[in-house]
Amino acid sequence: MTLLLVTAEHTWRRSLQVRVVTLTLVVSSLLVAVFAYVVAYRSSSILLERAKQSVTAQMEFGRGYTEEQLAVFGKPYEPNVQGTLQDIVFYLGGGDAQDPGSGLVVVQAEDVVELRPEKSRNVDMSVVDQVLGPDITSAVDGGGVATAIRSADLGAGQAKYLVMGTPVGTKFGHVELYYIEPLTTQDSAATQIRTTVLATGATLVLLLGLLAALVTRLVVRPVRVAARTAQRLSAGLLDQRMAVTGEDDLALLAASFNQMAANLQRQIVRLEDMSRLQRRFTSDVSHELRTPLTTVRMAADLIFAERDRFPADVSRTAEILQTELDRFESLLTDLLEISRYDAGFAMLDAEPTDLVPLVHRAVEPLRGLADRCGVELRVEVPADPVIADVDPRRVERILRNLVGNAVEHAEHRPVDVRLVSDGVAAAVAVRDRGVGLKPGEEKLVFNRFWRADPSRARQTGGTGLGLSISIEDARLHGGWLEAWGAPGQGAQFRLTLPVRAGDRLTGSPLRLVPDDADLPALTPPVQPRAIAQAPAEVPR
């Protein structure tokens, strides 16, 4: 039963045709049901009203006839009264021609004569008394005309009867005249009308459902074709097109879709060509600059080694040249790494590695930079080894980039580095309490050459490609590299890696949002004096 409900729910959500047909059937069924009820009710009311009119006319005639026949009698004890009453009932009841129970006429003479003759001896007089009932007899006895509908068995089976009674004026006393008319014909006609209306309505509902299915299919089928074609286009099959048939709106949709697909194909091919040229240009330039850079590096190293023999201004120039060459070489290295990722040539050399010493190796070279920037580096790692299948060179590069960026933006506040593992995934969080990130910048930080504040003075002199390379390294491991930040509350970067190579991550043992994220913004500290010597280049 549960599987059936799940399947029905899935079909309802996925199929527009099923929803339209179902709604059409439900709404049309409700309308037909209401229409059938109204028609049956009105038909029954009309048939009953006609029966009342017929019995009323008979009763008026019967009352006049009875008054005329009994007008000659002055006393109820005269010998011919009872015979006359029997003749009246016999005449008004239609004689012996009618079937038993098809209609009864009952005459009751007050006090002296109580005569309820019947057309058939099979009619039980006690049932006749129940049909008349005290409400009818009391109303007629009070001089009024009474009408009621009863269900009873008067010898012809259970049926409905229309009961009407009226008083008859005579010289010798009060006489009551009752008509008991069966409503079998009216009930049969009403049943036939209801059956006909329901059968017609059910047929109409089915036809409407079939029509809705056909019309919906005509509309939904091109949409489904368009959806499948769009899926093929998104999968890279850019030559897929829809078949254009006719000149209606659906044909216009197909033609417009094909035109859009052709434009997208031209644009995508153009962008791919541009991207391919860009990647090739980056790779070629990076390689071509290696040779002159090596020559310049040799000359710069020689000048830098002999800088003490030069005047002060030339010595300072040699130092600046050495620093900028370091930055240039780092930039070329990052560009080559990016080009390998763009070309799809990056390979993962994973091996079981203890992440605890790896974290220390990534942090320790940056302690000198942290001391010069007035930042305290705090490392929290487990006492036991944390073994994971990773490429230690790439993971160490990621951590150096994260810690270096945290130190640069820490605003002289502590930077925390935490390592946690749950046996399935290992996570390293780098938390700073500096300027933080504005809403939406947690995604932009991984873009190439993106900087949150271009006017801000840099301490590390990075290339702007470090986080872009880091997120590619994380993806190569099948892991995550995520960022959180808030203005005035700093930022936190979280690297999550699977412990076993090839496993799929479902969660991280560390929260992305730090525990102290809800604290109010910290007051900016006083800036220290400028550092005269330029710091060494931080690996990105």
Coordinates of C-alpha atoms in Angstrom, one line a residue:
M1 CA 0.0 0.0 0.0
T2 CA 2.8 2.4 0.9
L3 CA 4.6 1.6 -2.4
L4 CA 1.4 2.3 -4.3
L5 CA 1.0 5.7 -2.6
V6 CA 4.6 6.6 -3.2
T7 CA 4.2 5.6 -6.9
A8 CA 1.0 7.6 -7.2
E9 CA 2.6 10.6 -5.6
H10 CA 5.6 10.4 -7.9
T11 CA 3.4 10.1 -10.9
W12 CA 1.3 13.1 -9.7
R13 CA 4.4 15.3 -9.3
R14 CA 6.1 14.2 -12.5
S15 CA 3.2 14.1 -15.0
L16 CA 1.3 17.2 -16.1
Q17 CA -1.0 15.1 -18.1
V18 CA -2.0 12.9 -15.1
R19 CA -2.8 16.1 -13.1
V20 CA -4.9 17.7 -15.8
V21 CA -6.9 14.5 -16.5
T22 CA -7.4 13.8 -12.8
L23 CA -8.6 17.4 -12.1
T24 CA -10.9 17.2 -15.1
L25 CA -12.4 13.9 -13.9
V26 CA -12.8 15.2 -10.3
V27 CA -14.4 18.5 -11.2
S28 CA -16.6 17.0 -13.9
S29 CA -17.7 14.3 -11.5
L30 CA -18.7 16.8 -8.9
L31 CA -20.6 18.9 -11.5
V32 CA -22.4 15.8 -12.8
A33 CA -23.2 14.7 -9.3
V34 CA -24.7 18.0 -8.4
F35 CA -26.6 18.2 -11.7
A36 CA -28.0 14.6 -11.2
Y37 CA -29.1 15.5 -7.7
V38 CA -30.9 18.6 -8.8
V39 CA -32.5 16.8 -11.8
A40 CA -33.6 13.9 -9.6
Y41 CA -34.9 16.2 -6.9
R42 CA -36.9 18.4 -9.3
S43 CA -38.2 15.3 -11.1
S44 CA -39.4 13.7 -7.9
S45 CA -41.0 17.0 -6.8
I46 CA -42.8 17.5 -10.1
L47 CA -44.1 13.9 -10.1
L48 CA -45.2 14.1 -6.5
E49 CA -46.9 17.5 -7.2
R50 CA -48.8 16.0 -10.1
A51 CA -49.9 13.0 -8.0
K52 CA -51.1 15.4 -5.3
Q53 CA -53.1 17.4 -7.9
S54 CA -54.6 14.2 -9.3
V55 CA -55.6 12.8 -5.9
T56 CA -56.9 16.3 -4.8
A57 CA -59.1 16.3 -7.9
Q58 CA -60.4 12.8 -7.1
M59 CA -61.0 13.7 -3.5
E60 CA -63.0 16.9 -4.4
F61 CA -65.1 14.8 -6.7
G62 CA -65.4 12.0 -4.1
R63 CA -66.4 14.5 -1.3
G64 CA -69.2 16.0 -3.5
Y65 CA -70.4 12.6 -4.6
T66 CA -70.5 11.4 -1.0
E67 CA -72.4 14.4 0.2
E68 CA -74.9 14.0 -2.6
Q69 CA -75.4 10.3 -1.8
L70 CA -75.8 10.8 1.9
A71 CA -78.0 13.9 1.7
V72 CA -81.2 11.8 1.8
F73 CA -80.4 10.4 5.3
G74 CA -81.3 12.3 8.4
K75 CA -80.2 9.8 11.0
P76 CA -77.1 7.4 11.1
Y77 CA -79.3 4.5 12.2
E78 CA -81.4 4.3 9.1
P79 CA -81.1 0.8 7.5
N80 CA -79.7 2.0 4.1
V81 CA -76.8 4.1 5.4
Q82 CA -74.3 1.3 5.6
G83 CA -75.2 -0.1 2.2
T84 CA -75.0 3.4 0.7
L85 CA -71.5 3.9 2.2
Q86 CA -70.4 0.6 0.7
D87 CA -71.7 1.6 -2.7
I88 CA -69.9 5.0 -2.4
V89 CA -66.6 3.3 -1.6
F90 CA -67.1 0.8 -4.3
Y91 CA -67.8 3.5 -6.8
L92 CA -65.1 5.9 -5.8
G93 CA -62.6 3.0 -5.6
G94 CA -63.2 2.1 -9.2
G95 CA -65.0 -1.1 -8.6
D96 CA -63.3 -4.5 -8.6
A97 CA -61.2 -3.8 -11.7
Q98 CA -58.2 -2.5 -10.0
D99 CA -55.5 -4.6 -8.4
P100 CA -55.3 -4.9 -4.6
G101 CA -53.2 -2.2 -3.1
S102 CA -53.3 0.0 -6.2
G103 CA -55.4 2.5 -4.4
L104 CA -57.8 2.6 -1.5
V105 CA -60.8 4.7 -0.6
V106 CA -61.8 4.7 3.1
V107 CA -65.0 6.2 4.5
Q108 CA -65.4 6.4 8.2
A109 CA -68.8 7.4 9.7
E110 CA -68.6 9.0 13.1
D111 CA -69.9 7.2 16.2
V112 CA -72.3 4.8 14.6
V113 CA -70.7 3.5 11.5
E114 CA -66.9 2.9 11.2
L115 CA -66.5 1.4 7.8
R116 CA -63.2 1.0 6.1
P117 CA -64.0 -1.2 3.1
E118 CA -61.2 -2.3 0.9
K119 CA -61.0 -3.6 -2.7
S120 CA -59.4 -6.8 -1.7
R121 CA -59.8 -9.0 1.3
N122 CA -56.0 -9.4 1.5
V123 CA -55.6 -5.9 2.9
D124 CA -55.0 -5.9 6.6
M125 CA -57.1 -3.3 8.3
S126 CA -54.5 -2.7 11.0
V127 CA -52.0 -1.7 8.3
V128 CA -54.6 0.7 7.0
D129 CA -54.9 2.2 10.4
Q130 CA -51.1 2.7 10.6
V131 CA -51.1 4.3 7.1
L132 CA -53.8 6.8 8.1
G133 CA -52.1 7.5 11.4
P134 CA -53.3 9.7 14.2
D135 CA -52.0 12.9 12.7
I136 CA -54.1 12.5 9.5
T137 CA -57.3 11.3 11.3
S138 CA -57.0 14.1 14.0
A139 CA -56.6 16.8 11.3
V140 CA -59.6 15.5 9.3
D141 CA -61.6 15.0 12.5
G142 CA -61.0 18.7 13.3
G143 CA -62.5 19.7 9.9
G144 CA -59.4 20.2 7.9
V145 CA -57.8 18.6 4.8
A146 CA -54.6 16.5 5.6
T147 CA -51.9 15.1 3.4
A148 CA -49.0 12.8 4.1
I149 CA -46.7 10.2 2.5
R150 CA -46.4 6.8 4.1
S151 CA -44.5 3.6 3.4
A152 CA -46.4 0.4 3.9
D153 CA -47.4 -3.0 2.5
L154 CA -51.0 -3.1 1.6
G155 CA -50.9 -6.4 -0.2
A156 CA -48.7 -5.5 -3.2
G157 CA -45.4 -5.2 -1.4
Q158 CA -43.6 -2.4 0.3
A159 CA -44.3 0.9 -1.4
K160 CA -44.9 4.6 -0.9
Y161 CA -48.4 5.9 -0.6
L162 CA -49.9 9.4 -0.8
V163 CA -52.6 9.7 1.9
M164 CA -55.1 12.5 1.7
G165 CA -58.2 13.0 3.9
T166 CA -61.1 15.4 4.0
P167 CA -64.3 15.7 6.1
V168 CA -67.7 15.2 4.4
G169 CA -70.7 17.2 5.7
T170 CA -74.0 15.2 6.2
K171 CA -77.3 15.7 8.1
F172 CA -76.7 12.9 10.6
G173 CA -73.1 13.6 11.6
H174 CA -69.4 13.7 10.7
V175 CA -68.1 11.5 7.9
E176 CA -64.4 11.2 6.9
L177 CA -63.2 10.4 3.4
Y178 CA -59.6 9.1 2.8
Y179 CA -57.7 8.4 -0.4
I180 CA -54.6 6.2 -0.2
E181 CA -52.9 6.4 -3.6
P182 CA -49.7 4.4 -4.4
L183 CA -46.7 6.3 -5.7
T184 CA -45.1 3.3 -7.4
T185 CA -45.3 4.8 -10.9
Q186 CA -43.8 8.1 -9.7
D187 CA -40.9 6.3 -7.8
S188 CA -40.2 4.2 -10.9
A189 CA -40.1 7.2 -13.1
A190 CA -37.8 9.1 -10.7
T191 CA -35.5 6.1 -10.5
Q192 CA -35.3 5.9 -14.2
I193 CA -34.6 9.6 -14.5
R194 CA -31.8 9.3 -11.9
T195 CA -30.3 6.2 -13.6
T196 CA -30.4 7.9 -17.0
V197 CA -28.9 11.1 -15.6
L198 CA -26.1 9.2 -13.8
A199 CA -25.4 7.0 -16.8
T200 CA -25.3 10.0 -19.1
G201 CA -23.1 11.9 -16.5
A202 CA -20.7 9.0 -16.1
T203 CA -20.4 8.8 -19.9
L204 CA -19.8 12.5 -20.1
V205 CA -17.2 12.4 -17.4
L206 CA -15.3 9.6 -19.2
L207 CA -15.5 11.5 -22.5
L208 CA -14.3 14.7 -20.8
G209 CA -11.4 12.7 -19.3
L210 CA -10.5 11.2 -22.7
L211 CA -10.8 14.6 -24.3
A212 CA -8.6 16.2 -21.6
A213 CA -6.0 13.4 -22.0
L214 CA -5.9 13.9 -25.8
V215 CA -5.7 17.7 -25.6
T216 CA -3.1 17.5 -22.9
R217 CA -1.1 15.0 -24.8
L218 CA -1.1 17.4 -27.8
V219 CA 0.3 20.1 -25.6
V220 CA 2.6 18.1 -23.3
R221 CA 4.2 15.9 -26.0
P222 CA 6.1 18.9 -27.6
V223 CA 7.1 20.1 -24.1
R224 CA 8.5 16.7 -23.3
V225 CA 10.4 16.6 -26.6
A226 CA 11.7 20.1 -25.8
A227 CA 12.8 18.9 -22.3
R228 CA 14.6 15.9 -23.6
T229 CA 16.3 18.0 -26.3
A230 CA 17.3 20.5 -23.7
Q231 CA 18.8 17.7 -21.5
R232 CA 20.8 16.5 -24.5
L233 CA 22.0 20.0 -25.2
S234 CA 23.1 20.4 -21.5
A235 CA 24.9 17.1 -21.8
G236 CA 27.0 18.6 -24.6
L237 CA 25.1 17.3 -27.7
L238 CA 24.8 20.7 -29.2
D239 CA 23.5 19.5 -32.6
Q240 CA 20.2 18.3 -31.2
R241 CA 17.0 20.0 -32.6
M242 CA 13.3 19.6 -32.4
A243 CA 11.1 18.5 -35.3
V244 CA 9.0 21.4 -36.7
T245 CA 5.5 20.2 -37.9
G246 CA 2.8 22.5 -39.1
E247 CA 2.4 26.2 -38.5
D248 CA 0.6 26.4 -35.2
D249 CA 1.8 27.7 -31.8
L250 CA 3.6 24.5 -31.0
A251 CA 5.4 24.6 -34.3
L252 CA 6.4 28.2 -33.5
L253 CA 7.7 27.0 -30.1
A254 CA 9.8 24.3 -31.8
A255 CA 11.2 26.7 -34.3
S256 CA 12.1 29.2 -31.6
F257 CA 13.7 26.5 -29.5
N258 CA 15.8 25.4 -32.5
Q259 CA 16.9 29.0 -33.1
M260 CA 17.8 29.4 -29.5
A261 CA 19.8 26.1 -29.5
A262 CA 21.6 27.2 -32.7
N263 CA 22.5 30.5 -31.1
L264 CA 23.7 28.8 -27.9
Q265 CA 25.8 26.4 -29.9
R266 CA 27.5 29.2 -31.8
Q267 CA 28.1 31.1 -28.5
I268 CA 29.4 28.0 -26.7
V269 CA 31.7 27.1 -29.5
R270 CA 33.0 30.6 -29.6
L271 CA 33.5 30.7 -25.8
E272 CA 35.2 27.3 -25.9
D273 CA 37.6 28.5 -28.6
M274 CA 38.3 31.6 -26.6
S275 CA 38.9 29.6 -23.4
R276 CA 41.1 27.2 -25.3
L277 CA 43.1 30.1 -26.7
Q278 CA 43.4 31.7 -23.3
R279 CA 44.5 28.5 -21.6
R280 CA 47.1 27.9 -24.4
F281 CA 48.3 31.5 -24.1
T282 CA 48.7 31.2 -20.3
S283 CA 50.5 27.9 -20.6
D284 CA 52.7 29.1 -23.5
V285 CA 53.6 32.4 -21.8
S286 CA 54.3 30.7 -18.5
H287 CA 56.7 28.3 -20.2
E288 CA 58.3 30.9 -22.4
L289 CA 59.0 33.2 -19.5
R290 CA 60.8 30.4 -17.7
T291 CA 64.0 30.8 -19.8
P292 CA 64.5 34.6 -19.5
L293 CA 63.4 34.4 -15.8
T294 CA 66.2 31.9 -15.1
T295 CA 68.7 34.2 -16.8
V296 CA 67.4 37.2 -14.9
R297 CA 67.4 35.2 -11.7
M298 CA 71.1 34.3 -12.0
A299 CA 72.0 37.9 -12.6
A300 CA 69.8 39.1 -9.7
D301 CA 71.3 36.5 -7.4
L302 CA 74.8 37.7 -8.2
I303 CA 73.9 41.3 -7.7
F304 CA 72.0 40.5 -4.4
A305 CA 75.0 38.6 -3.1
E306 CA 77.3 41.6 -3.7
R307 CA 74.9 44.3 -2.6
D308 CA 77.0 45.2 0.4
R309 CA 79.7 46.5 -1.9
F310 CA 77.2 48.9 -3.6
P311 CA 76.0 52.3 -2.5
A312 CA 72.9 52.2 -0.2
D313 CA 70.4 53.1 -3.0
V314 CA 71.8 50.4 -5.3
S315 CA 71.8 47.9 -2.5
R316 CA 68.1 48.7 -1.8
T317 CA 67.3 48.3 -5.5
A318 CA 69.0 44.9 -5.4
E319 CA 66.7 43.8 -2.5
I320 CA 63.6 45.1 -4.3
L321 CA 64.7 43.3 -7.4
Q322 CA 65.1 40.0 -5.5
T323 CA 61.7 40.3 -3.9
E324 CA 59.9 41.1 -7.1
L325 CA 61.6 38.2 -8.9
D326 CA 60.4 35.9 -6.1
R327 CA 56.9 37.1 -6.7
F328 CA 57.2 36.8 -10.4
E329 CA 58.5 33.2 -10.1
S330 CA 55.6 32.4 -7.7
L331 CA 53.2 33.8 -10.2
L332 CA 54.6 31.7 -13.0
T333 CA 54.4 28.6 -10.8
D334 CA 50.7 29.3 -10.0
L335 CA 49.9 30.0 -13.7
L336 CA 51.4 26.7 -14.7
E337 CA 49.5 24.9 -12.0
I338 CA 46.2 26.6 -13.1
S339 CA 46.9 25.7 -16.7
R340 CA 47.4 22.1 -15.8
Y341 CA 44.0 22.1 -14.1
D342 CA 42.4 23.8 -17.0
A343 CA 43.8 21.3 -19.4
G344 CA 42.8 18.4 -17.1
F345 CA 46.3 17.2 -16.6
A346 CA 46.4 17.5 -12.8
M347 CA 47.1 14.1 -11.2
L348 CA 46.5 13.1 -7.6
D349 CA 49.4 11.2 -5.9
A350 CA 47.5 10.0 -2.8
E351 CA 49.1 8.0 -0.1
P352 CA 48.3 7.2 3.6
T353 CA 49.4 10.3 5.4
D354 CA 49.3 11.5 9.0
L355 CA 47.7 14.9 8.9
V356 CA 48.9 15.9 12.4
P357 CA 52.6 16.6 11.4
L358 CA 51.4 17.8 8.0
V359 CA 49.4 20.6 9.7
H360 CA 52.5 21.5 11.7
R361 CA 54.7 21.6 8.6
A362 CA 52.2 24.0 6.9
V363 CA 52.0 26.3 9.9
E364 CA 55.6 26.5 11.2
P365 CA 57.1 28.3 8.2
L366 CA 54.5 31.1 8.7
R367 CA 55.2 31.8 12.3
G368 CA 57.9 34.3 11.4
L369 CA 55.4 36.2 9.3
A370 CA 52.8 35.9 12.0
D371 CA 55.3 37.4 14.5
R372 CA 56.1 40.3 12.2
C373 CA 52.3 41.0 11.8
G374 CA 51.6 40.7 15.5
V375 CA 49.4 37.6 15.1
E376 CA 49.3 34.7 17.4
L377 CA 49.1 31.3 15.6
R378 CA 47.3 28.7 17.7
V379 CA 47.2 25.0 16.5
E380 CA 44.8 22.4 17.9
V381 CA 45.3 18.8 16.7
P382 CA 44.4 15.4 18.1
A383 CA 47.0 13.5 20.2
D384 CA 46.6 10.4 18.1
P385 CA 47.6 10.2 14.4
V386 CA 44.9 11.1 11.8
I387 CA 45.6 8.9 8.8
A388 CA 44.0 9.9 5.5
D389 CA 44.6 9.0 1.8
V390 CA 45.8 12.4 0.5
D391 CA 48.5 14.0 -1.6
P392 CA 50.6 15.6 1.1
R393 CA 52.1 18.2 -1.2
R394 CA 48.7 19.5 -2.3
V395 CA 47.2 19.4 1.1
E396 CA 50.2 21.3 2.6
R397 CA 49.8 23.9 -0.1
I398 CA 46.2 24.3 0.7
L399 CA 46.9 24.8 4.4
R400 CA 49.7 27.3 3.7
N401 CA 47.4 29.3 1.6
L402 CA 44.7 29.3 4.2
V403 CA 46.9 30.2 7.1
G404 CA 48.8 32.8 5.1
N405 CA 45.6 34.5 4.1
A406 CA 44.3 34.3 7.7
V407 CA 47.5 35.9 9.0
E408 CA 47.3 38.7 6.4
H409 CA 43.7 39.5 7.3
A410 CA 43.8 38.8 11.1
E411 CA 44.2 42.5 12.1
H412 CA 46.7 41.5 14.8
R413 CA 44.3 39.0 16.5
P414 CA 44.9 35.3 17.0
V415 CA 44.5 32.8 14.2
D416 CA 43.2 29.3 15.2
V417 CA 44.0 26.1 13.2
R418 CA 42.0 23.0 14.2
L419 CA 42.2 19.4 12.9
V420 CA 39.3 17.0 13.6
S421 CA 38.5 13.6 12.2
D422 CA 35.5 11.3 12.7
G423 CA 36.9 8.2 10.9
V424 CA 35.1 9.0 7.7
A425 CA 36.2 12.5 7.0
A426 CA 39.0 14.8 8.3
A427 CA 38.5 18.6 8.5
V428 CA 40.9 21.5 9.1
A429 CA 39.4 24.9 10.0
V430 CA 41.5 28.1 9.9
R431 CA 39.8 30.9 11.8
D432 CA 40.8 34.5 11.9
R433 CA 39.1 37.4 13.6
G434 CA 39.9 40.2 11.2
V435 CA 37.9 42.3 8.8
G436 CA 35.7 39.3 7.7
L437 CA 33.7 38.9 4.6
K438 CA 30.7 40.7 3.3
P439 CA 27.5 38.7 2.3
G440 CA 28.2 36.8 -0.9
E441 CA 32.0 37.1 -0.8
E442 CA 32.4 33.6 0.6
K443 CA 32.0 32.4 -3.0
L444 CA 34.0 35.1 -4.7
V445 CA 37.1 34.5 -2.6
F446 CA 37.9 31.4 -4.7
N447 CA 37.8 33.3 -8.0
R448 CA 41.1 34.0 -9.7
F449 CA 42.8 37.3 -8.8
W450 CA 39.8 38.4 -6.7
R451 CA 40.4 40.6 -3.7
A452 CA 37.9 41.8 -1.1
D453 CA 39.6 45.3 -0.8
P454 CA 41.9 46.1 -3.7
S455 CA 43.1 49.3 -1.9
R456 CA 44.2 47.5 1.1
A457 CA 48.0 47.1 1.6
R458 CA 49.1 43.5 1.3
Q459 CA 51.6 42.0 3.7
T460 CA 52.4 38.7 1.9
G461 CA 52.5 39.9 -1.7
G462 CA 50.6 36.9 -3.0
T463 CA 49.7 36.2 -6.6
G464 CA 45.9 36.1 -6.2
L465 CA 45.7 32.5 -7.4
G466 CA 46.3 30.7 -4.1
L467 CA 42.6 30.1 -3.2
S468 CA 41.7 29.2 -6.8
I469 CA 44.5 26.5 -6.8
S470 CA 43.5 25.4 -3.3
I471 CA 39.8 24.7 -4.2
E472 CA 41.0 22.8 -7.2
D473 CA 43.3 20.7 -5.0
A474 CA 40.4 20.0 -2.7
R475 CA 38.1 18.9 -5.5
L476 CA 40.9 16.7 -6.9
H477 CA 40.7 14.9 -3.5
G478 CA 36.9 14.6 -3.6
G479 CA 36.8 17.1 -0.8
W480 CA 35.3 20.5 0.1
L481 CA 36.9 23.9 0.6
E482 CA 34.3 26.3 2.1
A483 CA 34.4 29.8 3.5
W484 CA 32.4 31.7 6.1
G485 CA 32.8 35.3 7.1
A486 CA 31.0 38.3 8.6
P487 CA 32.0 42.0 8.7
G488 CA 33.9 42.7 11.9
Q489 CA 33.8 39.0 13.1
G490 CA 36.5 37.6 10.9
A491 CA 36.4 34.5 8.6
Q492 CA 36.8 30.8 8.8
F493 CA 37.9 28.5 6.0
R494 CA 37.1 24.8 6.3
L495 CA 38.9 22.0 4.3
T496 CA 37.1 18.6 4.5
L497 CA 38.7 15.5 2.9
P498 CA 37.6 11.9 2.8
V499 CA 39.7 9.6 5.0
R500 CA 39.7 6.9 2.3
A501 CA 40.4 7.8 -1.3
G502 CA 37.3 7.6 -3.5
D503 CA 34.8 7.9 -0.7
R504 CA 31.9 10.4 -1.1
L505 CA 31.6 13.0 1.6
T506 CA 28.2 13.4 3.3
G507 CA 29.2 15.7 6.1
S508 CA 32.1 17.4 7.9
P509 CA 33.2 16.8 11.5
L510 CA 33.7 20.6 12.0
R511 CA 31.1 23.3 11.7
L512 CA 31.6 25.9 9.0
V513 CA 30.2 28.7 11.2
P514 CA 32.5 29.1 14.3
D515 CA 31.0 28.9 17.8
D516 CA 31.8 32.5 18.5
A517 CA 30.2 33.8 15.3
D518 CA 27.3 35.4 17.1
L519 CA 29.6 37.7 19.2
P520 CA 29.3 41.4 18.5
A521 CA 31.8 42.9 16.1
L522 CA 35.2 43.5 17.7
T523 CA 36.7 47.0 18.0
P524 CA 39.5 47.5 15.5
P525 CA 42.9 47.6 17.2
V526 CA 45.5 50.3 16.9
Q527 CA 47.7 49.8 13.9
P528 CA 51.4 49.1 14.8
R529 CA 54.3 51.0 13.2
A530 CA 55.2 50.1 9.6
I531 CA 57.8 47.3 9.1
A532 CA 60.8 48.5 7.2
Q533 CA 61.9 45.2 5.7
A534 CA 59.6 43.6 3.2
P535 CA 58.5 40.1 4.3
A536 CA 59.3 37.0 2.4
E537 CA 57.0 35.6 -0.2
V538 CA 54.3 33.2 1.2
P539 CA 53.6 30.1 -0.9
R540 CA 50.2 30.3 -2.5

